[in-house]
Amino acid sequence: MITRQQWYIWCMSFLRRATLVAVPCCALTACSSNTSNSPDSSTPEYLSVEVLETAPLPENSFTQGLEEDGKGNLLLGTGKWGESRLIRFSPASGEVLQERALDDSLFGEGITRYNDSIWQLTWKRGQALRYDNDFQHTGTATYAGEGWGLCAHQDELVMSDGTSTLRHMDPETFAQRSTTEVTLEGLPVDNLNELECVDGDVYANVWQSNDIYRIDPSSGEVTAVISTDAIDKSKYTDPDDVLNGIAHIEGTDEFWLTGKRWNELYRVRVK
């Protein structure tokens, strides 16, 4: 069942793109004072992606985190009980170059690099696993609640937990420093999932959404809604086959995008 918030966000996105009058949405959302935008909220940009090429993804990858390794390869964190892994692979060939399996009791989630370390979240165990660049386990930190997405922003890590909250974590101890509530035109955005930090912004997948949100991590405002409709998702029919995975290609304005149980990566440019 679609929630009131999801319907409102869909309507606003549709109306921005189509430049139509908001009568049908108002009829369903009541457009009343308790759903009106905050006077301090700003209108985001509505953008889209252009697909430049596709590339293979390692087979049976339940993608939870995606990031470049600084050497042209990609790091991939996968989930599912008994299947969770940390992988390094070549986007040119799909060849797995390095792999480490998680304990069967752990469900892998988002990953990120910070200096010489790689951090990987787990879903319900409240454990953040730390590795060196050779995938050797160098430590474990704990946190409250669930782990979903992770990215490195300046001198901190930014973490999502499936709610509308971004957590700002210490990159060495993983202690929580502060939180930021994410809003789109004054409304909270739940189900924040895989994250990518780029040039001071946080790009976020939203679970079961085909849009990517660009977020100001200091204010929590969504500054852009990026449609991925240019990616043909028709062959991904399982409920788990949702868009999930954002990796910025360093030195460019391009990204690799993928999804859970997808077999391809898509190199895109935001326009």
PDB file of C-alpha atoms in Angstrom:
ATOM      1  CA  MET A   1       0.000   0.000   0.000  1.00  0.00           C
ATOM      2  CA  ILE A   2       1.353   3.419  -0.935  1.00  0.00           C
ATOM      3  CA  THR A   3       1.699   5.795   1.989  1.00  0.00           C
ATOM      4  CA  ARG A   4       0.417   9.354   2.106  1.00  0.00           C
ATOM      5  CA  GLN A   5       3.994  10.641   2.039  1.00  0.00           C
ATOM      6  CA  GLN A   6       5.001   8.437  -0.919  1.00  0.00           C
ATOM      7  CA  TRP A   7       1.931   9.582  -2.863  1.00  0.00           C
ATOM      8  CA  TYR A   8       2.709  13.217  -2.141  1.00  0.00           C
ATOM      9  CA  ILE A   9       6.331  12.842  -3.246  1.00  0.00           C
ATOM     10  CA  TRP A  10       5.278  11.014  -6.410  1.00  0.00           C
ATOM     11  CA  CYS A  11       2.749  13.704  -7.241  1.00  0.00           C
ATOM     12  CA  MET A  12       5.221  16.514  -6.705  1.00  0.00           C
ATOM     13  CA  SER A  13       7.798  14.766  -8.867  1.00  0.00           C
ATOM     14  CA  PHE A  14       5.231  14.135 -11.609  1.00  0.00           C
ATOM     15  CA  LEU A  15       3.955  17.692 -11.582  1.00  0.00           C
ATOM     16  CA  ARG A  16       7.435  19.192 -11.696  1.00  0.00           C
ATOM     17  CA  ARG A  17       8.286  17.092 -14.745  1.00  0.00           C
ATOM     18  CA  ALA A  18       4.999  17.526 -16.569  1.00  0.00           C
ATOM     19  CA  THR A  19       4.310  21.130 -15.458  1.00  0.00           C
ATOM     20  CA  LEU A  20       0.676  20.263 -14.862  1.00  0.00           C
ATOM     21  CA  VAL A  21      -1.798  21.785 -12.444  1.00  0.00           C
ATOM     22  CA  ALA A  22      -1.835  19.980  -9.075  1.00  0.00           C
ATOM     23  CA  VAL A  23      -5.585  19.368  -8.894  1.00  0.00           C
ATOM     24  CA  PRO A  24      -5.598  15.532  -8.951  1.00  0.00           C
ATOM     25  CA  CYS A  25      -2.909  15.267  -6.273  1.00  0.00           C
ATOM     26  CA  CYS A  26      -4.590  17.829  -4.092  1.00  0.00           C
ATOM     27  CA  ALA A  27      -7.801  15.855  -4.286  1.00  0.00           C
ATOM     28  CA  LEU A  28      -6.070  12.801  -2.837  1.00  0.00           C
ATOM     29  CA  THR A  29      -3.627  14.437  -0.400  1.00  0.00           C
ATOM     30  CA  ALA A  30      -6.083  17.120   0.724  1.00  0.00           C
ATOM     31  CA  CYS A  31      -3.287  19.705   0.312  1.00  0.00           C
ATOM     32  CA  SER A  32      -4.199  20.868   3.781  1.00  0.00           C
ATOM     33  CA  SER A  33      -2.165  22.850   6.270  1.00  0.00           C
ATOM     34  CA  ASN A  34      -0.776  19.681   7.885  1.00  0.00           C
ATOM     35  CA  THR A  35       0.801  18.604   4.564  1.00  0.00           C
ATOM     36  CA  SER A  36       1.955  22.022   3.389  1.00  0.00           C
ATOM     37  CA  ASN A  37       5.617  22.700   2.835  1.00  0.00           C
ATOM     38  CA  SER A  38       7.740  24.338   5.457  1.00  0.00           C
ATOM     39  CA  PRO A  39       8.206  28.038   4.698  1.00  0.00           C
ATOM     40  CA  ASP A  40      11.950  27.458   4.982  1.00  0.00           C
ATOM     41  CA  SER A  41      12.048  24.578   2.497  1.00  0.00           C
ATOM     42  CA  SER A  42      13.348  25.125  -1.017  1.00  0.00           C
ATOM     43  CA  THR A  43      12.274  23.545  -4.294  1.00  0.00           C
ATOM     44  CA  PRO A  44      14.762  20.942  -5.535  1.00  0.00           C
ATOM     45  CA  GLU A  45      15.999  20.540  -9.075  1.00  0.00           C
ATOM     46  CA  TYR A  46      14.358  17.740 -11.057  1.00  0.00           C
ATOM     47  CA  LEU A  47      17.039  16.002 -13.116  1.00  0.00           C
ATOM     48  CA  SER A  48      17.516  12.763 -15.048  1.00  0.00           C
ATOM     49  CA  VAL A  49      20.305  10.441 -16.141  1.00  0.00           C
ATOM     50  CA  GLU A  50      21.708   9.700 -19.581  1.00  0.00           C
ATOM     51  CA  VAL A  51      22.969   6.118 -20.004  1.00  0.00           C
ATOM     52  CA  LEU A  52      26.437   6.083 -21.577  1.00  0.00           C
ATOM     53  CA  GLU A  53      27.249   2.367 -21.429  1.00  0.00           C
ATOM     54  CA  THR A  54      26.590  -0.861 -19.567  1.00  0.00           C
ATOM     55  CA  ALA A  55      29.046  -3.215 -17.893  1.00  0.00           C
ATOM     56  CA  PRO A  56      28.789  -6.650 -16.251  1.00  0.00           C
ATOM     57  CA  LEU A  57      28.246  -7.099 -12.524  1.00  0.00           C
ATOM     58  CA  PRO A  58      29.458 -10.203 -10.624  1.00  0.00           C
ATOM     59  CA  GLU A  59      26.781 -12.891 -10.690  1.00  0.00           C
ATOM     60  CA  ASN A  60      24.226 -13.229  -7.886  1.00  0.00           C
ATOM     61  CA  SER A  61      25.167  -9.898  -6.321  1.00  0.00           C
ATOM     62  CA  PHE A  62      22.571  -8.588  -3.891  1.00  0.00           C
ATOM     63  CA  THR A  63      24.053  -5.091  -4.097  1.00  0.00           C
ATOM     64  CA  GLN A  64      24.081  -3.114  -0.864  1.00  0.00           C
ATOM     65  CA  GLY A  65      27.085  -0.838  -1.400  1.00  0.00           C
ATOM     66  CA  LEU A  66      29.118   0.275  -4.426  1.00  0.00           C
ATOM     67  CA  GLU A  67      32.204   2.472  -4.603  1.00  0.00           C
ATOM     68  CA  GLU A  68      35.370   3.010  -6.638  1.00  0.00           C
ATOM     69  CA  ASP A  69      38.574   1.722  -5.041  1.00  0.00           C
ATOM     70  CA  GLY A  70      40.731   4.611  -6.290  1.00  0.00           C
ATOM     71  CA  LYS A  71      42.418   2.430  -8.923  1.00  0.00           C
ATOM     72  CA  GLY A  72      39.661   2.117 -11.495  1.00  0.00           C
ATOM     73  CA  ASN A  73      38.086  -0.984  -9.981  1.00  0.00           C
ATOM     74  CA  LEU A  74      34.884  -1.151  -7.957  1.00  0.00           C
ATOM     75  CA  LEU A  75      34.230  -2.285  -4.413  1.00  0.00           C
ATOM     76  CA  LEU A  76      30.937  -4.102  -3.941  1.00  0.00           C
ATOM     77  CA  GLY A  77      29.221  -4.956  -0.670  1.00  0.00           C
ATOM     78  CA  THR A  78      26.487  -7.575  -0.923  1.00  0.00           C
ATOM     79  CA  GLY A  79      23.763  -8.811   1.408  1.00  0.00           C
ATOM     80  CA  LYS A  80      21.580 -11.828   2.225  1.00  0.00           C
ATOM     81  CA  TRP A  81      22.142 -14.305   5.041  1.00  0.00           C
ATOM     82  CA  GLY A  82      24.903 -16.716   4.095  1.00  0.00           C
ATOM     83  CA  GLU A  83      25.695 -14.810   0.877  1.00  0.00           C
ATOM     84  CA  SER A  84      27.136 -11.508   2.119  1.00  0.00           C
ATOM     85  CA  ARG A  85      30.516 -10.558   0.699  1.00  0.00           C
ATOM     86  CA  LEU A  86      32.984  -7.769   0.136  1.00  0.00           C
ATOM     87  CA  ILE A  87      34.208  -7.854  -3.470  1.00  0.00           C
ATOM     88  CA  ARG A  88      36.671  -5.974  -5.647  1.00  0.00           C
ATOM     89  CA  PHE A  89      35.979  -6.349  -9.360  1.00  0.00           C
ATOM     90  CA  SER A  90      36.756  -4.838 -12.737  1.00  0.00           C
ATOM     91  CA  PRO A  91      33.856  -2.913 -14.285  1.00  0.00           C
ATOM     92  CA  ALA A  92      35.417  -3.491 -17.708  1.00  0.00           C
ATOM     93  CA  SER A  93      35.135  -7.273 -17.534  1.00  0.00           C
ATOM     94  CA  GLY A  94      33.112  -8.098 -14.438  1.00  0.00           C
ATOM     95  CA  GLU A  95      36.054 -10.215 -13.233  1.00  0.00           C
ATOM     96  CA  VAL A  96      36.201 -10.656  -9.471  1.00  0.00           C
ATOM     97  CA  LEU A  97      39.698  -9.644  -8.350  1.00  0.00           C
ATOM     98  CA  GLN A  98      39.303 -10.103  -4.617  1.00  0.00           C
ATOM     99  CA  GLU A  99      36.578 -11.410  -2.329  1.00  0.00           C
ATOM    100  CA  ARG A 100      35.889 -11.874   1.348  1.00  0.00           C
ATOM    101  CA  ALA A 101      32.831 -13.659   2.732  1.00  0.00           C
ATOM    102  CA  LEU A 102      31.099 -12.425   5.871  1.00  0.00           C
ATOM    103  CA  ASP A 103      30.117 -14.768   8.662  1.00  0.00           C
ATOM    104  CA  ASP A 104      26.780 -16.458   7.945  1.00  0.00           C
ATOM    105  CA  SER A 105      25.283 -14.662  10.947  1.00  0.00           C
ATOM    106  CA  LEU A 106      25.845 -11.268   9.269  1.00  0.00           C
ATOM    107  CA  PHE A 107      23.770  -9.591   6.545  1.00  0.00           C
ATOM    108  CA  GLY A 108      26.051  -7.177   4.707  1.00  0.00           C
ATOM    109  CA  GLU A 109      24.993  -3.625   3.939  1.00  0.00           C
ATOM    110  CA  GLY A 110      26.639  -0.372   2.768  1.00  0.00           C
ATOM    111  CA  ILE A 111      30.378   0.140   2.321  1.00  0.00           C
ATOM    112  CA  THR A 112      32.790   3.040   2.003  1.00  0.00           C
ATOM    113  CA  ARG A 113      36.502   3.846   1.896  1.00  0.00           C
ATOM    114  CA  TYR A 114      38.127   6.223   4.335  1.00  0.00           C
ATOM    115  CA  ASN A 115      41.887   6.758   3.969  1.00  0.00           C
ATOM    116  CA  ASP A 116      43.404   3.271   4.094  1.00  0.00           C
ATOM    117  CA  SER A 117      40.321   1.571   5.538  1.00  0.00           C
ATOM    118  CA  ILE A 118      37.148   0.039   4.151  1.00  0.00           C
ATOM    119  CA  TRP A 119      34.054   0.044   6.377  1.00  0.00           C
ATOM    120  CA  GLN A 120      31.129  -2.341   5.840  1.00  0.00           C
ATOM    121  CA  LEU A 121      27.809  -2.134   7.687  1.00  0.00           C
ATOM    122  CA  THR A 122      25.616  -5.034   8.744  1.00  0.00           C
ATOM    123  CA  TRP A 123      21.838  -4.910   8.764  1.00  0.00           C
ATOM    124  CA  LYS A 124      20.516  -6.013  12.161  1.00  0.00           C
ATOM    125  CA  ARG A 125      23.592  -6.973  14.171  1.00  0.00           C
ATOM    126  CA  GLY A 126      24.747  -3.393  14.824  1.00  0.00           C
ATOM    127  CA  GLN A 127      28.286  -4.169  13.685  1.00  0.00           C
ATOM    128  CA  ALA A 128      30.502  -2.118  11.382  1.00  0.00           C
ATOM    129  CA  LEU A 129      33.373  -4.189  10.009  1.00  0.00           C
ATOM    130  CA  ARG A 130      36.688  -2.519   9.239  1.00  0.00           C
ATOM    131  CA  TYR A 131      39.203  -3.839   6.705  1.00  0.00           C
ATOM    132  CA  ASP A 132      42.485  -2.723   5.211  1.00  0.00           C
ATOM    133  CA  ASN A 133      42.918  -2.428   1.441  1.00  0.00           C
ATOM    134  CA  ASP A 134      43.818  -6.128   1.261  1.00  0.00           C
ATOM    135  CA  PHE A 135      40.452  -7.043   2.835  1.00  0.00           C
ATOM    136  CA  GLN A 136      42.108  -8.073   6.090  1.00  0.00           C
ATOM    137  CA  HIS A 137      39.719  -7.554   9.015  1.00  0.00           C
ATOM    138  CA  THR A 138      41.237  -4.913  11.309  1.00  0.00           C
ATOM    139  CA  GLY A 139      38.391  -4.180  13.715  1.00  0.00           C
ATOM    140  CA  THR A 140      34.686  -4.126  14.549  1.00  0.00           C
ATOM    141  CA  ALA A 141      32.648  -1.210  15.890  1.00  0.00           C
ATOM    142  CA  THR A 142      29.086  -1.263  17.173  1.00  0.00           C
ATOM    143  CA  TYR A 143      26.110   1.053  16.688  1.00  0.00           C
ATOM    144  CA  ALA A 144      22.447   1.121  17.679  1.00  0.00           C
ATOM    145  CA  GLY A 145      19.697   0.264  15.216  1.00  0.00           C
ATOM    146  CA  GLU A 146      20.007  -0.959  11.651  1.00  0.00           C
ATOM    147  CA  GLY A 147      22.755  -0.278   9.126  1.00  0.00           C
ATOM    148  CA  TRP A 148      21.782   0.529   5.514  1.00  0.00           C
ATOM    149  CA  GLY A 149      24.065   2.924   3.603  1.00  0.00           C
ATOM    150  CA  LEU A 150      27.463   4.523   4.195  1.00  0.00           C
ATOM    151  CA  CYS A 151      29.737   7.094   2.562  1.00  0.00           C
ATOM    152  CA  ALA A 152      32.780   9.204   3.494  1.00  0.00           C
ATOM    153  CA  HIS A 153      32.173  12.954   3.688  1.00  0.00           C
ATOM    154  CA  GLN A 154      35.132  15.198   4.533  1.00  0.00           C
ATOM    155  CA  ASP A 155      36.295  14.149   8.036  1.00  0.00           C
ATOM    156  CA  GLU A 156      33.340  11.915   8.859  1.00  0.00           C
ATOM    157  CA  LEU A 157      31.252   9.017   7.682  1.00  0.00           C
ATOM    158  CA  VAL A 158      27.578   9.489   6.830  1.00  0.00           C
ATOM    159  CA  MET A 159      25.289   6.543   7.563  1.00  0.00           C
ATOM    160  CA  SER A 160      21.650   5.744   6.801  1.00  0.00           C
ATOM    161  CA  ASP A 161      19.488   3.373   8.814  1.00  0.00           C
ATOM    162  CA  GLY A 162      16.308   3.078   6.730  1.00  0.00           C
ATOM    163  CA  THR A 163      14.641   6.113   8.278  1.00  0.00           C
ATOM    164  CA  SER A 164      14.764   9.802   7.309  1.00  0.00           C
ATOM    165  CA  THR A 165      17.847  10.303   9.502  1.00  0.00           C
ATOM    166  CA  LEU A 166      21.442  10.632   8.369  1.00  0.00           C
ATOM    167  CA  ARG A 167      23.938   9.795  11.103  1.00  0.00           C
ATOM    168  CA  HIS A 168      27.325  11.501  11.207  1.00  0.00           C
ATOM    169  CA  MET A 169      29.917   9.002  12.473  1.00  0.00           C
ATOM    170  CA  ASP A 170      33.526   9.267  13.570  1.00  0.00           C
ATOM    171  CA  PRO A 171      35.629   7.622  10.805  1.00  0.00           C
ATOM    172  CA  GLU A 172      38.034   6.008  13.275  1.00  0.00           C
ATOM    173  CA  THR A 173      35.846   4.888  16.191  1.00  0.00           C
ATOM    174  CA  PHE A 174      32.446   4.832  14.451  1.00  0.00           C
ATOM    175  CA  ALA A 175      30.962   6.764  17.378  1.00  0.00           C
ATOM    176  CA  GLN A 176      27.929   8.837  16.430  1.00  0.00           C
ATOM    177  CA  ARG A 177      28.630  12.585  16.439  1.00  0.00           C
ATOM    178  CA  SER A 178      25.280  14.025  15.330  1.00  0.00           C
ATOM    179  CA  THR A 179      22.232  13.427  13.137  1.00  0.00           C
ATOM    180  CA  THR A 180      20.445  15.271  10.324  1.00  0.00           C
ATOM    181  CA  GLU A 181      16.808  14.817   9.295  1.00  0.00           C
ATOM    182  CA  VAL A 182      16.323  14.633   5.524  1.00  0.00           C
ATOM    183  CA  THR A 183      13.355  16.469   4.005  1.00  0.00           C
ATOM    184  CA  LEU A 184      11.949  16.966   0.525  1.00  0.00           C
ATOM    185  CA  GLU A 185      10.049  20.246   0.291  1.00  0.00           C
ATOM    186  CA  GLY A 186       9.447  20.137   4.030  1.00  0.00           C
ATOM    187  CA  LEU A 187       8.415  16.472   4.282  1.00  0.00           C
ATOM    188  CA  PRO A 188      10.655  13.777   5.804  1.00  0.00           C
ATOM    189  CA  VAL A 189      12.106  11.206   3.408  1.00  0.00           C
ATOM    190  CA  ASP A 190      12.068   7.674   4.833  1.00  0.00           C
ATOM    191  CA  ASN A 191      13.864   4.544   3.585  1.00  0.00           C
ATOM    192  CA  LEU A 192      17.179   6.244   2.832  1.00  0.00           C
ATOM    193  CA  ASN A 193      19.399   3.436   1.606  1.00  0.00           C
ATOM    194  CA  GLU A 194      22.735   3.236  -0.264  1.00  0.00           C
ATOM    195  CA  LEU A 195      24.755   6.456  -0.099  1.00  0.00           C
ATOM    196  CA  GLU A 196      27.529   8.121  -2.097  1.00  0.00           C
ATOM    197  CA  CYS A 197      29.296  11.307  -0.981  1.00  0.00           C
ATOM    198  CA  VAL A 198      30.421  13.589  -3.826  1.00  0.00           C
ATOM    199  CA  ASP A 199      31.769  17.147  -3.605  1.00  0.00           C
ATOM    200  CA  GLY A 200      30.023  17.943  -0.333  1.00  0.00           C
ATOM    201  CA  ASP A 201      26.686  16.364  -1.287  1.00  0.00           C
ATOM    202  CA  VAL A 202      25.175  13.014  -0.362  1.00  0.00           C
ATOM    203  CA  TYR A 203      23.497  11.004  -3.122  1.00  0.00           C
ATOM    204  CA  ALA A 204      20.968   8.508  -1.770  1.00  0.00           C
ATOM    205  CA  ASN A 205      18.979   5.614  -3.109  1.00  0.00           C
ATOM    206  CA  VAL A 206      15.544   5.428  -1.532  1.00  0.00           C
ATOM    207  CA  TRP A 207      14.343   1.867  -1.043  1.00  0.00           C
ATOM    208  CA  GLN A 208      11.724   0.895  -3.660  1.00  0.00           C
ATOM    209  CA  SER A 209      12.107   4.210  -5.496  1.00  0.00           C
ATOM    210  CA  ASN A 210      13.583   4.783  -8.962  1.00  0.00           C
ATOM    211  CA  ASP A 211      14.747   8.270  -8.010  1.00  0.00           C
ATOM    212  CA  ILE A 212      18.065   9.241  -6.466  1.00  0.00           C
ATOM    213  CA  TYR A 213      18.105  12.167  -4.054  1.00  0.00           C
ATOM    214  CA  ARG A 214      20.948  14.662  -3.798  1.00  0.00           C
ATOM    215  CA  ILE A 215      21.066  15.871  -0.205  1.00  0.00           C
ATOM    216  CA  ASP A 216      22.783  18.729   1.601  1.00  0.00           C
ATOM    217  CA  PRO A 217      24.175  16.801   4.595  1.00  0.00           C
ATOM    218  CA  SER A 218      24.312  19.883   6.826  1.00  0.00           C
ATOM    219  CA  SER A 219      20.672  20.967   6.418  1.00  0.00           C
ATOM    220  CA  GLY A 220      19.150  17.662   5.307  1.00  0.00           C
ATOM    221  CA  GLU A 221      17.356  19.323   2.395  1.00  0.00           C
ATOM    222  CA  VAL A 222      16.953  17.351  -0.818  1.00  0.00           C
ATOM    223  CA  THR A 223      18.464  19.681  -3.421  1.00  0.00           C
ATOM    224  CA  ALA A 224      17.803  17.467  -6.455  1.00  0.00           C
ATOM    225  CA  VAL A 225      15.544  14.562  -7.407  1.00  0.00           C
ATOM    226  CA  ILE A 226      17.262  12.520 -10.131  1.00  0.00           C
ATOM    227  CA  SER A 227      15.064  10.248 -12.234  1.00  0.00           C
ATOM    228  CA  THR A 228      16.603   6.981 -13.476  1.00  0.00           C
ATOM    229  CA  ASP A 229      13.771   6.250 -15.912  1.00  0.00           C
ATOM    230  CA  ALA A 230      16.339   6.109 -18.741  1.00  0.00           C
ATOM    231  CA  ILE A 231      17.514   2.752 -17.333  1.00  0.00           C
ATOM    232  CA  ASP A 232      15.380  -0.121 -18.602  1.00  0.00           C
ATOM    233  CA  LYS A 233      14.359  -2.024 -15.463  1.00  0.00           C
ATOM    234  CA  SER A 234      11.661  -4.147 -17.104  1.00  0.00           C
ATOM    235  CA  LYS A 235      13.610  -7.410 -16.791  1.00  0.00           C
ATOM    236  CA  TYR A 236      13.993  -6.994 -13.037  1.00  0.00           C
ATOM    237  CA  THR A 237      10.664  -8.242 -11.747  1.00  0.00           C
ATOM    238  CA  ASP A 238      11.423  -9.682  -8.303  1.00  0.00           C
ATOM    239  CA  PRO A 239      10.334  -7.382  -5.429  1.00  0.00           C
ATOM    240  CA  ASP A 240      13.974  -7.359  -4.256  1.00  0.00           C
ATOM    241  CA  ASP A 241      15.234  -6.133  -7.645  1.00  0.00           C
ATOM    242  CA  VAL A 242      15.247  -2.474  -6.650  1.00  0.00           C
ATOM    243  CA  LEU A 243      17.629   0.300  -7.672  1.00  0.00           C
ATOM    244  CA  ASN A 244      20.518   0.242  -5.189  1.00  0.00           C
ATOM    245  CA  GLY A 245      24.136   1.136  -5.807  1.00  0.00           C
ATOM    246  CA  ILE A 246      25.788   4.484  -6.597  1.00  0.00           C
ATOM    247  CA  ALA A 247      29.493   4.869  -7.326  1.00  0.00           C
ATOM    248  CA  HIS A 248      30.944   8.196  -8.453  1.00  0.00           C
ATOM    249  CA  ILE A 249      33.615   7.820 -11.145  1.00  0.00           C
ATOM    250  CA  GLU A 250      36.482   9.898  -9.797  1.00  0.00           C
ATOM    251  CA  GLY A 251      37.588  12.851 -11.903  1.00  0.00           C
ATOM    252  CA  THR A 252      34.351  12.911 -13.913  1.00  0.00           C
ATOM    253  CA  ASP A 253      30.715  13.958 -13.617  1.00  0.00           C
ATOM    254  CA  GLU A 254      29.644  10.345 -14.163  1.00  0.00           C
ATOM    255  CA  PHE A 255      28.355   7.519 -11.968  1.00  0.00           C
ATOM    256  CA  TRP A 256      27.992   3.754 -12.018  1.00  0.00           C
ATOM    257  CA  LEU A 257      24.451   2.739 -11.006  1.00  0.00           C
ATOM    258  CA  THR A 258      22.983  -0.700 -10.380  1.00  0.00           C
ATOM    259  CA  GLY A 259      20.421  -2.552  -8.275  1.00  0.00           C
ATOM    260  CA  LYS A 260      19.883  -5.568  -6.062  1.00  0.00           C
ATOM    261  CA  ARG A 261      20.184  -8.832  -8.012  1.00  0.00           C
ATOM    262  CA  TRP A 262      20.871  -6.869 -11.195  1.00  0.00           C
ATOM    263  CA  ASN A 263      23.394  -8.329 -13.628  1.00  0.00           C
ATOM    264  CA  GLU A 264      24.534  -5.036 -15.125  1.00  0.00           C
ATOM    265  CA  LEU A 265      26.070  -1.714 -14.186  1.00  0.00           C
ATOM    266  CA  TYR A 266      25.004   1.464 -15.936  1.00  0.00           C
ATOM    267  CA  ARG A 267      27.474   4.299 -16.491  1.00  0.00           C
ATOM    268  CA  VAL A 268      25.431   7.489 -16.479  1.00  0.00           C
ATOM    269  CA  ARG A 269      25.723  11.236 -16.535  1.00  0.00           C
ATOM    270  CA  VAL A 270      23.244  13.437 -14.676  1.00  0.00           C
ATOM    271  CA  LYS A 271      21.610  16.035 -16.888  1.00  0.00           C
TER     272      LYS A 271
END
